[in-house]
Every structure is written in C-alpha cells, then in structure tokens.
Amino acid sequence: MSAHPSPRRPALRGALAATLAAVLGGTLVSCSDADPAQVSADQGAQDASVEERLADLAQRAADEGSLGVVVRVARGTDPPVEIAAQTAWAGDDHRLAVGDQFRVASNTKTMVATLVLRQVAQDRLGLDDPVEEWLPGTVPGGEDITVRLLLNHTSGLGDYLLTPEFLPSLTGQEQRAWTPGELLAVTPPPAPPGEQYSYSNANYAALGLILEEAAGEDLADLIEREITGPLGMADSFLSSDAGFDPAKPHAIGYEPDSERLRALLAPIADLPEGVGFVGPERPDGNIDTSGIDPSWAGAAGGMVSTAQDWQRFQTALMSGDLLPEAQMEQMLTTVAAPEEGGGYGLGLMRVDSPCGTVWGHTGGHPGYSSEIYTDEGGSRSVAVLTTTNFNVKEPEAAAANGALVDAAVCAVLGEPLPEASPAG
C-alpha cells in the first residue's frame, strides 16, 4: 500500500529548519591529550542525552496522535537506541515493545525492487523490457511502459487505492481477496509514460506479477528464499491475510473514526457518508483496525516485519550484500521526487535532510506507518514506526511525528539534534 494515500507530509522537514542544538558538541581535544576514561564518560553522557531527548519526543508524538511509537537507532558497533512509547489508553490494549511486529507496508517495494534487480543481474529480466512482453493485455498502455518505469513510478499509471471499487476493501467494509490483475483492472487510465514521477501502487502490483513470471516462483517463497531466510529475518514475511505470527507479539493499529477521516481526506477525496474504517471503537474517536485483511497489498505493501529485521535488510542492501555493483548503481539512480524529500530510485527513496542524505522508504497501511532509513554505506540505520497512518496527518500530530523523525535521523547520522520548539 502507498505510504501516503493523501499527499505525503514533507519528509524530514520542519524542526530541522530550526537552529541545531549542540547536544553532541563540546570542546574538542586531541587524541593524544584526552583522558580515555573521560572521553568514554563524556560519550556515554552524550548518548544518554540523545536517548532521553528521543524518548521525550516519542512520548509527545504518541500523546499528540501517533498513539504508539517505536524508535530504533542503530549506529554501527554502538548499542542501538531502542524506545517504545504509547498514549495511556493504548497501553490497556497492548503494551507496545520495540520487537513487536508491524505492517511495514510500502517498505515492501524496496524488497520487491531488490528481487527484480537480482533477476536483471541474472539476465532473466531487462529493465527496458516492455511490460506488455511479460503481462500481455494486463496493464493499460503496457506496450509503452518498461520495467524501469514501474520501479521508479514514472509509468504514468494511476493508483487504485481511493477508487470507488477498492475503497471498501481499504477500510475493511468489504472483505475481498483482490488479485493483482483485478487491482490493475480498476486502476485509473494512465498518463503518458516516462514524463514525471507519480507514486502508484499499481506499478508494484504489476512488478509482483512480472517477478513471479521471471523467477518461476511465488513471491512469498521468493522473498523467503532469497532475502528473509539468508538474512535471518525470523519476524518477517509477506502477509496473505489479516493474521500476524500468532507466536509473536504485534502492535495494534488504529485509525480515526469516519467523521474525523472524512475531514482529513476532504482536500483530496469526497468520501461518501458512512465510509470509515471497520473495527472495535476505542477512545478519542479511534478505531482498532488490526483486523483489516491486507492480502490485497501484496508486492506493493504486504510485508510484516520488525524495526530490527527491516534495518537488517536495508543495511545488507546498502552495504552491497544483496546486489552486484551495476544493479546497485541503477537502484540509486533517482528521478526528482520533491514530495518524498529528495528523489526516487528503483524502489528506494533518497531523502536529503539538513543532517545529511539517507536512503530507504516509507510505509502506510490502516493502523500502521513507518519511516526506515540508512546512510549510503549501510553502516547506520533508523526506524520510526507508528500505530496509525491517518492520525498523523492531523496538524498537531504531524508536527510531533515530524519532529521525532527529524531528531532520529540526526541522531543516526551523528549530528546535533534539533532544538525543541518553544511549545515543547
């Protein structure tokens, strides 16, 4: 599923425009003059200060509307910073933990793109192959759309996500097992291919079909054999129904009730009266959406994972362990995508923050959203996972969530954290 059914909030913006506090600063001393014990103590104090700031920001984000937040900052050989925070009433449903499974949604696209590029490296598939060659009669305008254009969202295909046919499945009002072909059939007519970036889940619905044709294997099996199995990602799998792994804890996700949802989406979609998420009612006008069947997400957003597992995948990818150099270069070749904070490569976002460039993806599914990034070398990574998608589009919640992501990215890159706002 798309990371942003409505236009995505500007990535890593807002609080980073403020003056950066010298949290990690201090007087520099030469290595020859420094007392190693004092240096170690100073570093420990700095790390504690960063963790405390992130914990405060995570709790503020949870209380302002994110409801539940997991933050995991991994900086090479240093012990990771791991934080779980949630608003009080959500703790009565489930005590959130850093190791909980989440639906990582459109982060799935990075994994699918990796598998496509592995097929390219084996000469089983070409980036410039016409889609029609692989899926005859399935993708509108497929004779003029290439695999590369699907991967970087310049195919011109529209998105099925908020179409009248699909919306009841998104909200859980209709339980329907959509096939990728059926999703492509309700996708809005395409614009001319290759002209501009336009994010669409339809691109990856098509790529999932092409990948299975090229590999001769079911997508879920391919993911396990080539990525999650070899990397030891024991908490990660492509979901085929509403269930999580029953043997492991998972986060409970929430969305606004129909009245709040209608107001949020008013700028981009006029929802019919009564359309809203299905699930148990919870406090403050929220709905528990954990039971919504996401089997339709597939190659566009069907993965279940944890912060640590997905960071392991992104670290392996950016370190060059999963793709040959030529295919890695192709993946990192981006088109302009200002709404993503920088550019979009082949299943991978480049986010240019004032603290430095990070690579990764975002994800959004009813009840779950995520931003997971690494540095270009793959040595440092950060994950911010929340137990809602639409709630963080309300102004105060968006500001608090954005401040948390800004600070977490600065922390993983070893840069000073942004100053707190006057209100904070």
Short mmCIF file of C-alpha atoms in Angstrom, two decimals:
data_model
loop_
_atom_site.label_atom_id
_atom_site.label_comp_id
_atom_site.label_asym_id
_atom_site.label_seq_id
_atom_site.Cartn_x
_atom_site.Cartn_y
_atom_site.Cartn_z
CA MET A 1 0.00 0.00 0.00
CA SER A 2 1.04 3.55 -0.52
CA ALA A 3 2.91 5.28 2.22
CA HIS A 4 0.59 8.20 1.68
CA PRO A 5 -2.95 7.83 0.32
CA SER A 6 -3.08 11.58 0.70
CA PRO A 7 -0.01 13.59 -0.34
CA ARG A 8 2.80 12.58 1.98
CA ARG A 9 3.89 15.00 4.65
CA PRO A 10 7.23 16.56 3.60
CA ALA A 11 9.89 14.14 4.74
CA LEU A 12 12.37 15.26 7.37
CA ARG A 13 11.28 18.88 7.24
CA GLY A 14 10.05 21.36 9.82
CA ALA A 15 12.04 21.04 13.01
CA LEU A 16 15.28 20.58 11.07
CA ALA A 17 14.92 24.17 9.88
CA ALA A 18 15.38 25.34 13.46
CA THR A 19 18.79 26.09 14.94
CA LEU A 20 20.55 22.83 15.81
CA ALA A 21 21.44 22.38 19.46
CA ALA A 22 24.97 21.32 20.26
CA VAL A 23 23.84 18.14 22.00
CA LEU A 24 26.83 16.20 20.73
CA GLY A 25 29.14 19.21 20.80
CA GLY A 26 31.69 20.37 23.30
CA THR A 27 35.29 21.41 23.36
CA LEU A 28 37.45 19.32 21.05
CA VAL A 29 40.67 17.85 22.40
CA SER A 30 43.36 15.98 20.55
CA CYS A 31 43.53 12.22 20.97
CA SER A 32 46.99 12.49 22.48
CA ASP A 33 45.83 14.86 25.23
CA ALA A 34 42.46 13.28 26.02
CA ASP A 35 41.94 11.09 29.06
CA PRO A 36 40.38 7.90 27.60
CA ALA A 37 38.24 7.40 30.69
CA GLN A 38 36.94 10.96 30.50
CA VAL A 39 36.26 10.64 26.75
CA SER A 40 34.29 7.45 27.40
CA ALA A 41 32.32 9.11 30.19
CA ASP A 42 31.58 12.16 28.02
CA GLN A 43 30.42 9.95 25.15
CA GLY A 44 28.19 7.99 27.49
CA ALA A 45 26.61 11.20 28.78
CA GLN A 46 26.05 12.44 25.23
CA ASP A 47 24.43 9.15 24.22
CA ALA A 48 22.20 9.27 27.31
CA SER A 49 21.18 12.82 26.45
CA VAL A 50 20.27 11.81 22.89
CA GLU A 51 18.25 8.83 24.09
CA GLU A 52 16.43 10.96 26.64
CA ARG A 53 15.54 13.58 24.00
CA LEU A 54 14.28 10.90 21.62
CA ALA A 55 12.23 9.27 24.37
CA ASP A 56 10.63 12.62 25.21
CA LEU A 57 9.84 13.29 21.54
CA ALA A 58 8.44 9.77 21.09
CA GLN A 59 6.09 10.16 24.07
CA ARG A 60 4.97 13.59 22.84
CA ALA A 61 4.26 12.14 19.37
CA ALA A 62 2.27 9.27 20.89
CA ASP A 63 0.20 11.65 23.01
CA GLU A 64 -0.41 14.09 20.12
CA GLY A 65 -1.92 11.41 17.86
CA SER A 66 0.62 8.78 16.82
CA LEU A 67 -0.79 6.70 19.72
CA GLY A 68 2.11 4.24 19.72
CA VAL A 69 5.71 4.79 18.56
CA VAL A 70 8.77 2.57 18.18
CA VAL A 71 12.14 4.20 17.54
CA ARG A 72 15.29 2.20 16.86
CA VAL A 73 18.60 3.92 16.08
CA ALA A 74 21.49 1.62 15.11
CA ARG A 75 24.90 3.26 14.75
CA GLY A 76 27.38 0.60 13.69
CA THR A 77 29.04 -1.12 16.63
CA ASP A 78 27.40 1.08 19.28
CA PRO A 79 24.48 -0.47 21.20
CA PRO A 80 21.23 0.56 19.50
CA VAL A 81 18.90 3.13 20.99
CA GLU A 82 15.52 1.41 21.39
CA ILE A 83 12.39 3.26 22.51
CA ALA A 84 8.72 2.30 22.71
CA ALA A 85 6.14 4.89 23.76
CA GLN A 86 2.36 4.99 23.64
CA THR A 87 -0.52 7.07 24.86
CA ALA A 88 -2.05 5.86 28.12
CA TRP A 89 -5.25 4.21 26.89
CA ALA A 90 -3.48 2.26 24.13
CA GLY A 91 -1.40 0.53 26.78
CA ASP A 92 -4.59 -1.09 28.05
CA ASP A 93 -4.98 -2.85 24.68
CA HIS A 94 -1.36 -3.97 24.31
CA ARG A 95 1.92 -2.88 25.90
CA LEU A 96 3.98 -1.82 22.89
CA ALA A 97 7.54 -3.16 22.63
CA VAL A 98 10.43 -2.44 20.27
CA GLY A 99 10.38 -6.02 18.97
CA ASP A 100 6.69 -6.05 18.04
CA GLN A 101 5.70 -6.98 14.52
CA PHE A 102 4.30 -4.15 12.36
CA ARG A 103 2.86 -3.97 8.88
CA VAL A 104 5.68 -2.12 7.11
CA ALA A 105 3.50 -1.56 4.04
CA SER A 106 5.25 0.24 1.16
CA ASN A 107 8.69 -0.54 2.52
CA THR A 108 7.87 -3.83 0.75
CA LYS A 109 8.59 -2.02 -2.52
CA THR A 110 12.31 -1.85 -1.72
CA MET A 111 12.43 -5.61 -1.21
CA VAL A 112 10.48 -6.29 -4.41
CA ALA A 113 12.77 -3.94 -6.36
CA THR A 114 15.79 -5.77 -4.94
CA LEU A 115 14.41 -9.08 -6.19
CA VAL A 116 13.68 -7.59 -9.62
CA LEU A 117 17.24 -6.30 -9.88
CA ARG A 118 18.59 -9.72 -8.87
CA GLN A 119 16.66 -11.15 -11.82
CA VAL A 120 18.17 -8.43 -14.03
CA ALA A 121 21.65 -9.39 -12.84
CA GLN A 122 20.91 -12.99 -13.87
CA ASP A 123 19.71 -11.88 -17.35
CA ARG A 124 16.24 -13.24 -16.72
CA LEU A 125 14.65 -9.82 -16.96
CA GLY A 126 15.56 -6.45 -18.51
CA LEU A 127 14.88 -3.01 -17.09
CA ASP A 128 13.91 -1.80 -20.54
CA ASP A 129 11.62 -4.75 -21.28
CA PRO A 130 8.11 -3.57 -22.23
CA VAL A 131 5.53 -4.60 -19.64
CA GLU A 132 3.34 -5.97 -22.43
CA GLU A 133 6.04 -8.54 -23.15
CA TRP A 134 5.60 -10.03 -19.68
CA LEU A 135 1.93 -9.32 -18.97
CA PRO A 136 0.07 -9.24 -22.28
CA GLY A 137 -3.23 -7.40 -22.03
CA THR A 138 -2.92 -6.85 -18.25
CA VAL A 139 -1.50 -3.33 -17.84
CA PRO A 140 -3.16 -0.40 -19.65
CA GLY A 141 -0.64 1.06 -22.10
CA GLY A 142 1.79 -1.74 -21.26
CA GLU A 143 3.45 -1.65 -24.67
CA ASP A 144 4.92 1.79 -23.85
CA ILE A 145 5.75 1.12 -20.19
CA THR A 146 9.02 -0.56 -19.20
CA VAL A 147 10.04 -2.40 -16.05
CA ARG A 148 12.26 0.56 -15.12
CA LEU A 149 9.31 2.98 -15.33
CA LEU A 150 7.30 0.77 -12.99
CA LEU A 151 10.17 0.66 -10.49
CA ASN A 152 10.66 4.43 -10.27
CA HIS A 153 6.97 5.40 -10.54
CA THR A 154 7.26 7.19 -13.87
CA SER A 155 4.97 4.76 -15.74
CA GLY A 156 2.02 7.15 -15.74
CA LEU A 157 -0.25 4.53 -14.18
CA GLY A 158 -2.86 5.88 -11.77
CA ASP A 159 -3.50 4.41 -8.33
CA TYR A 160 -6.38 2.12 -7.41
CA LEU A 161 -6.18 3.00 -3.71
CA LEU A 162 -9.05 5.51 -3.41
CA THR A 163 -11.14 4.32 -6.35
CA PRO A 164 -14.81 3.61 -5.56
CA GLU A 165 -14.26 -0.05 -6.39
CA PHE A 166 -11.36 -0.50 -3.97
CA LEU A 167 -12.12 1.90 -1.11
CA PRO A 168 -14.43 -0.53 0.76
CA SER A 169 -11.56 -3.04 0.94
CA LEU A 170 -9.14 -0.38 2.20
CA THR A 171 -11.47 0.48 5.08
CA GLY A 172 -12.40 -3.12 5.86
CA GLN A 173 -16.08 -2.65 4.95
CA GLU A 174 -15.66 -5.32 2.28
CA GLN A 175 -13.61 -8.47 2.79
CA ARG A 176 -12.37 -9.30 -0.68
CA ALA A 177 -9.29 -11.18 -1.82
CA TRP A 178 -8.15 -8.97 -4.70
CA THR A 179 -5.71 -10.41 -7.22
CA PRO A 180 -3.04 -8.12 -8.74
CA GLY A 181 -4.80 -8.44 -12.08
CA GLU A 182 -8.09 -7.25 -10.58
CA LEU A 183 -6.34 -4.27 -8.96
CA LEU A 184 -4.80 -3.31 -12.29
CA ALA A 185 -8.22 -3.58 -13.94
CA VAL A 186 -9.63 -0.82 -11.68
CA THR A 187 -6.53 1.39 -11.94
CA PRO A 188 -7.35 4.82 -13.45
CA PRO A 189 -6.25 5.42 -17.06
CA PRO A 190 -2.54 6.12 -17.47
CA ALA A 191 -0.85 9.40 -18.27
CA PRO A 192 1.95 9.44 -20.87
CA PRO A 193 4.77 7.22 -19.54
CA GLY A 194 8.23 8.49 -18.68
CA GLU A 195 7.29 12.14 -18.23
CA GLN A 196 7.20 12.60 -14.46
CA TYR A 197 7.23 10.89 -11.09
CA SER A 198 3.80 9.91 -9.75
CA TYR A 199 3.63 7.39 -6.92
CA SER A 200 1.27 4.49 -7.64
CA ASN A 201 0.74 1.12 -6.01
CA ALA A 202 -0.35 -0.22 -9.39
CA ASN A 203 3.30 -0.15 -10.51
CA TYR A 204 4.26 -2.71 -7.90
CA ALA A 205 1.15 -4.83 -8.37
CA ALA A 206 2.41 -5.27 -11.93
CA LEU A 207 6.01 -5.83 -10.82
CA GLY A 208 4.94 -8.63 -8.49
CA LEU A 209 3.38 -10.47 -11.43
CA ILE A 210 6.41 -9.88 -13.64
CA LEU A 211 8.76 -11.06 -10.90
CA GLU A 212 6.84 -14.31 -10.44
CA GLU A 213 6.91 -14.89 -14.21
CA ALA A 214 10.66 -14.23 -14.45
CA ALA A 215 11.61 -16.27 -11.37
CA GLY A 216 9.03 -19.02 -11.86
CA GLU A 217 8.23 -18.87 -8.16
CA ASP A 218 5.56 -17.50 -5.83
CA LEU A 219 6.52 -14.07 -4.47
CA ALA A 220 6.25 -15.06 -0.79
CA ASP A 221 8.51 -18.07 -1.37
CA LEU A 222 10.98 -15.99 -3.37
CA ILE A 223 11.22 -13.41 -0.59
CA GLU A 224 11.91 -16.09 1.99
CA ARG A 225 14.44 -17.99 -0.13
CA GLU A 226 16.46 -15.01 -1.34
CA ILE A 227 16.19 -12.42 1.44
CA THR A 228 14.46 -13.09 4.74
CA GLY A 229 15.85 -16.61 5.15
CA PRO A 230 19.51 -15.87 4.36
CA LEU A 231 19.44 -12.67 6.45
CA GLY A 232 17.86 -14.38 9.45
CA MET A 233 14.79 -12.13 9.39
CA ALA A 234 12.74 -14.53 11.51
CA ASP A 235 10.00 -11.98 12.22
CA SER A 236 9.36 -11.02 8.57
CA PHE A 237 7.02 -12.47 5.96
CA LEU A 238 4.65 -11.48 3.15
CA SER A 239 1.19 -11.43 4.68
CA SER A 240 -1.63 -13.23 2.90
CA ASP A 241 -4.40 -12.47 5.40
CA ALA A 242 -5.21 -10.35 8.46
CA GLY A 243 -3.14 -12.53 10.77
CA PHE A 244 0.26 -11.86 12.27
CA ASP A 245 2.53 -14.64 13.51
CA PRO A 246 0.42 -15.98 16.42
CA ALA A 247 3.54 -16.99 18.32
CA LYS A 248 4.91 -13.44 18.40
CA PRO A 249 3.64 -10.09 19.72
CA HIS A 250 2.38 -7.49 17.27
CA ALA A 251 1.44 -3.84 17.50
CA ILE A 252 -2.25 -2.92 17.46
CA GLY A 253 -3.05 -0.27 14.87
CA TYR A 254 -5.66 2.48 14.98
CA GLU A 255 -7.31 4.98 12.64
CA PRO A 256 -9.72 7.91 13.04
CA ASP A 257 -13.45 7.22 13.02
CA SER A 258 -15.49 8.07 9.93
CA GLU A 259 -16.19 11.69 10.91
CA ARG A 260 -12.51 12.52 11.50
CA LEU A 261 -11.41 10.54 8.43
CA ARG A 262 -13.84 12.41 6.18
CA ALA A 263 -12.44 15.76 7.37
CA LEU A 264 -8.85 14.62 6.86
CA LEU A 265 -9.40 13.42 3.30
CA ALA A 266 -11.69 16.27 2.24
CA PRO A 267 -8.93 18.08 0.28
CA ILE A 268 -8.32 15.08 -1.99
CA ALA A 269 -11.38 12.82 -1.80
CA ASP A 270 -15.07 13.40 -1.08
CA LEU A 271 -15.86 10.29 0.94
CA PRO A 272 -19.46 9.10 0.87
CA GLU A 273 -21.35 9.39 4.15
CA GLY A 274 -20.72 6.45 6.43
CA VAL A 275 -17.44 5.38 4.84
CA GLY A 276 -14.91 4.68 7.54
CA PHE A 277 -12.64 2.03 8.97
CA VAL A 278 -14.19 -1.11 10.39
CA GLY A 279 -13.18 -2.37 13.83
CA PRO A 280 -13.73 -2.01 17.56
CA GLU A 281 -14.26 1.56 18.79
CA ARG A 282 -11.53 2.93 21.01
CA PRO A 283 -11.14 6.21 22.97
CA ASP A 284 -10.86 9.67 21.42
CA GLY A 285 -12.66 8.78 18.19
CA ASN A 286 -10.32 5.95 17.15
CA ILE A 287 -10.95 2.54 15.59
CA ASP A 288 -8.86 -0.61 16.10
CA THR A 289 -8.00 -1.57 12.51
CA SER A 290 -5.71 -4.51 13.27
CA GLY A 291 -8.23 -6.99 11.88
CA ILE A 292 -8.47 -5.48 8.38
CA ASP A 293 -7.38 -8.06 5.81
CA PRO A 294 -4.37 -6.67 3.88
CA SER A 295 -3.98 -9.58 1.46
CA TRP A 296 -4.54 -7.17 -1.43
CA ALA A 297 -1.32 -5.29 -0.54
CA GLY A 298 0.99 -7.96 -1.96
CA ALA A 299 4.08 -6.70 -3.76
CA ALA A 300 3.02 -3.09 -3.17
CA GLY A 301 2.95 -3.34 0.62
CA GLY A 302 2.24 -6.74 2.16
CA MET A 303 5.29 -7.32 4.37
CA VAL A 304 5.09 -7.82 8.14
CA SER A 305 8.36 -7.14 9.96
CA THR A 306 10.01 -5.54 12.98
CA ALA A 307 12.24 -2.48 13.28
CA GLN A 308 15.36 -4.62 13.76
CA ASP A 309 14.55 -7.05 10.96
CA TRP A 310 13.91 -4.32 8.41
CA GLN A 311 17.02 -2.42 9.42
CA ARG A 312 18.95 -5.66 8.88
CA PHE A 313 17.57 -5.87 5.34
CA GLN A 314 18.30 -2.24 4.49
CA THR A 315 21.79 -2.48 5.96
CA ALA A 316 22.56 -5.56 3.86
CA LEU A 317 21.19 -3.85 0.76
CA MET A 318 23.08 -0.58 1.15
CA SER A 319 26.26 -2.42 2.13
CA GLY A 320 26.27 -4.16 -1.26
CA ASP A 321 25.49 -7.64 0.06
CA LEU A 322 22.33 -8.22 -1.98
CA LEU A 323 23.04 -6.70 -5.40
CA PRO A 324 26.01 -6.51 -7.77
CA GLU A 325 27.56 -3.07 -8.16
CA ALA A 326 25.92 -2.40 -11.53
CA GLN A 327 22.41 -3.08 -10.21
CA MET A 328 23.08 -1.12 -7.03
CA GLU A 329 24.06 1.86 -9.16
CA GLN A 330 20.81 1.51 -11.11
CA MET A 331 18.80 1.37 -7.89
CA LEU A 332 20.43 4.57 -6.61
CA THR A 333 19.79 6.50 -9.84
CA THR A 334 16.88 8.75 -8.92
CA VAL A 335 14.23 10.88 -10.56
CA ALA A 336 13.09 14.11 -8.91
CA ALA A 337 10.51 13.44 -6.20
CA PRO A 338 10.22 16.57 -4.03
CA GLU A 339 7.20 15.18 -2.18
CA GLU A 340 9.43 12.39 -0.87
CA GLY A 341 12.07 14.81 0.37
CA GLY A 342 14.53 14.32 -2.49
CA GLY A 343 14.40 11.66 -5.20
CA TYR A 344 13.13 8.17 -6.00
CA GLY A 345 15.33 5.45 -7.44
CA LEU A 346 14.29 1.89 -8.20
CA GLY A 347 12.16 1.10 -5.16
CA LEU A 348 14.25 3.33 -2.94
CA MET A 349 13.79 6.91 -1.70
CA ARG A 350 16.63 9.39 -1.36
CA VAL A 351 15.86 11.87 1.41
CA ASP A 352 18.06 14.97 1.55
CA SER A 353 17.80 16.23 5.10
CA PRO A 354 19.82 19.12 6.56
CA CYS A 355 21.57 16.48 8.67
CA GLY A 356 22.64 14.54 5.57
CA THR A 357 21.28 12.17 2.95
CA VAL A 358 19.56 8.95 3.95
CA TRP A 359 18.08 6.16 1.85
CA GLY A 360 15.09 3.95 2.49
CA HIS A 361 11.33 4.08 2.20
CA THR A 362 8.12 4.94 4.00
CA GLY A 363 5.10 2.76 4.56
CA GLY A 364 1.44 3.27 5.41
CA HIS A 365 -1.37 0.79 5.98
CA PRO A 366 -4.59 1.13 8.00
CA GLY A 367 -3.24 1.27 11.55
CA TYR A 368 0.47 1.42 10.74
CA SER A 369 3.04 3.82 9.29
CA SER A 370 6.82 3.77 9.13
CA GLU A 371 9.92 5.60 8.01
CA ILE A 372 13.05 3.43 7.82
CA TYR A 373 16.37 4.81 6.51
CA THR A 374 20.08 4.06 6.31
CA ASP A 375 23.14 6.07 5.40
CA GLU A 376 24.54 5.41 1.91
CA GLY A 377 27.14 2.93 3.14
CA GLY A 378 24.62 0.91 5.12
CA SER A 379 26.51 1.21 8.41
CA ARG A 380 23.87 3.23 10.29
CA SER A 381 20.09 2.93 10.22
CA VAL A 382 16.99 4.35 11.86
CA ALA A 383 13.40 3.15 12.10
CA VAL A 384 10.39 5.14 13.31
CA LEU A 385 7.20 3.05 13.39
CA THR A 386 3.79 4.32 14.50
CA THR A 387 0.48 2.59 15.25
CA THR A 388 -1.57 4.76 12.91
CA ASN A 389 -1.41 6.13 9.39
CA PHE A 390 -4.12 8.76 9.00
CA ASN A 391 -3.95 10.16 12.56
CA VAL A 392 -0.52 11.66 11.89
CA LYS A 393 -1.98 13.76 9.10
CA GLU A 394 -3.74 15.98 11.63
CA PRO A 395 -1.66 19.15 12.15
CA GLU A 396 -0.52 18.74 15.76
CA ALA A 397 0.14 15.03 15.34
CA ALA A 398 2.03 15.63 12.10
CA ALA A 399 4.25 18.26 13.76
CA ALA A 400 5.08 15.99 16.70
CA ASN A 401 5.75 13.00 14.47
CA GLY A 402 7.88 15.08 12.10
CA ALA A 403 9.97 16.43 14.99
CA LEU A 404 10.60 12.88 16.17
CA VAL A 405 11.68 11.65 12.73
CA ASP A 406 13.91 14.71 12.26
CA ALA A 407 15.65 14.07 15.56
CA ALA A 408 16.02 10.33 14.96
CA VAL A 409 17.65 10.91 11.57
CA CYS A 410 20.04 13.48 13.05
CA ALA A 411 20.88 11.03 15.84
CA VAL A 412 21.72 8.17 13.48
CA LEU A 413 23.95 10.46 11.40
CA GLY A 414 25.76 11.70 14.49
CA GLU A 415 24.54 15.26 14.05
CA PRO A 416 23.20 17.60 16.77
CA LEU A 417 19.52 17.10 17.43
CA PRO A 418 17.18 19.99 16.56
CA GLU A 419 16.24 22.33 19.35
CA ALA A 420 12.87 21.84 20.96
CA SER A 421 10.16 24.22 19.78
CA PRO A 422 9.07 26.93 22.23
CA ALA A 423 5.89 24.99 22.86
CA GLY A 424 7.86 21.85 23.66
#
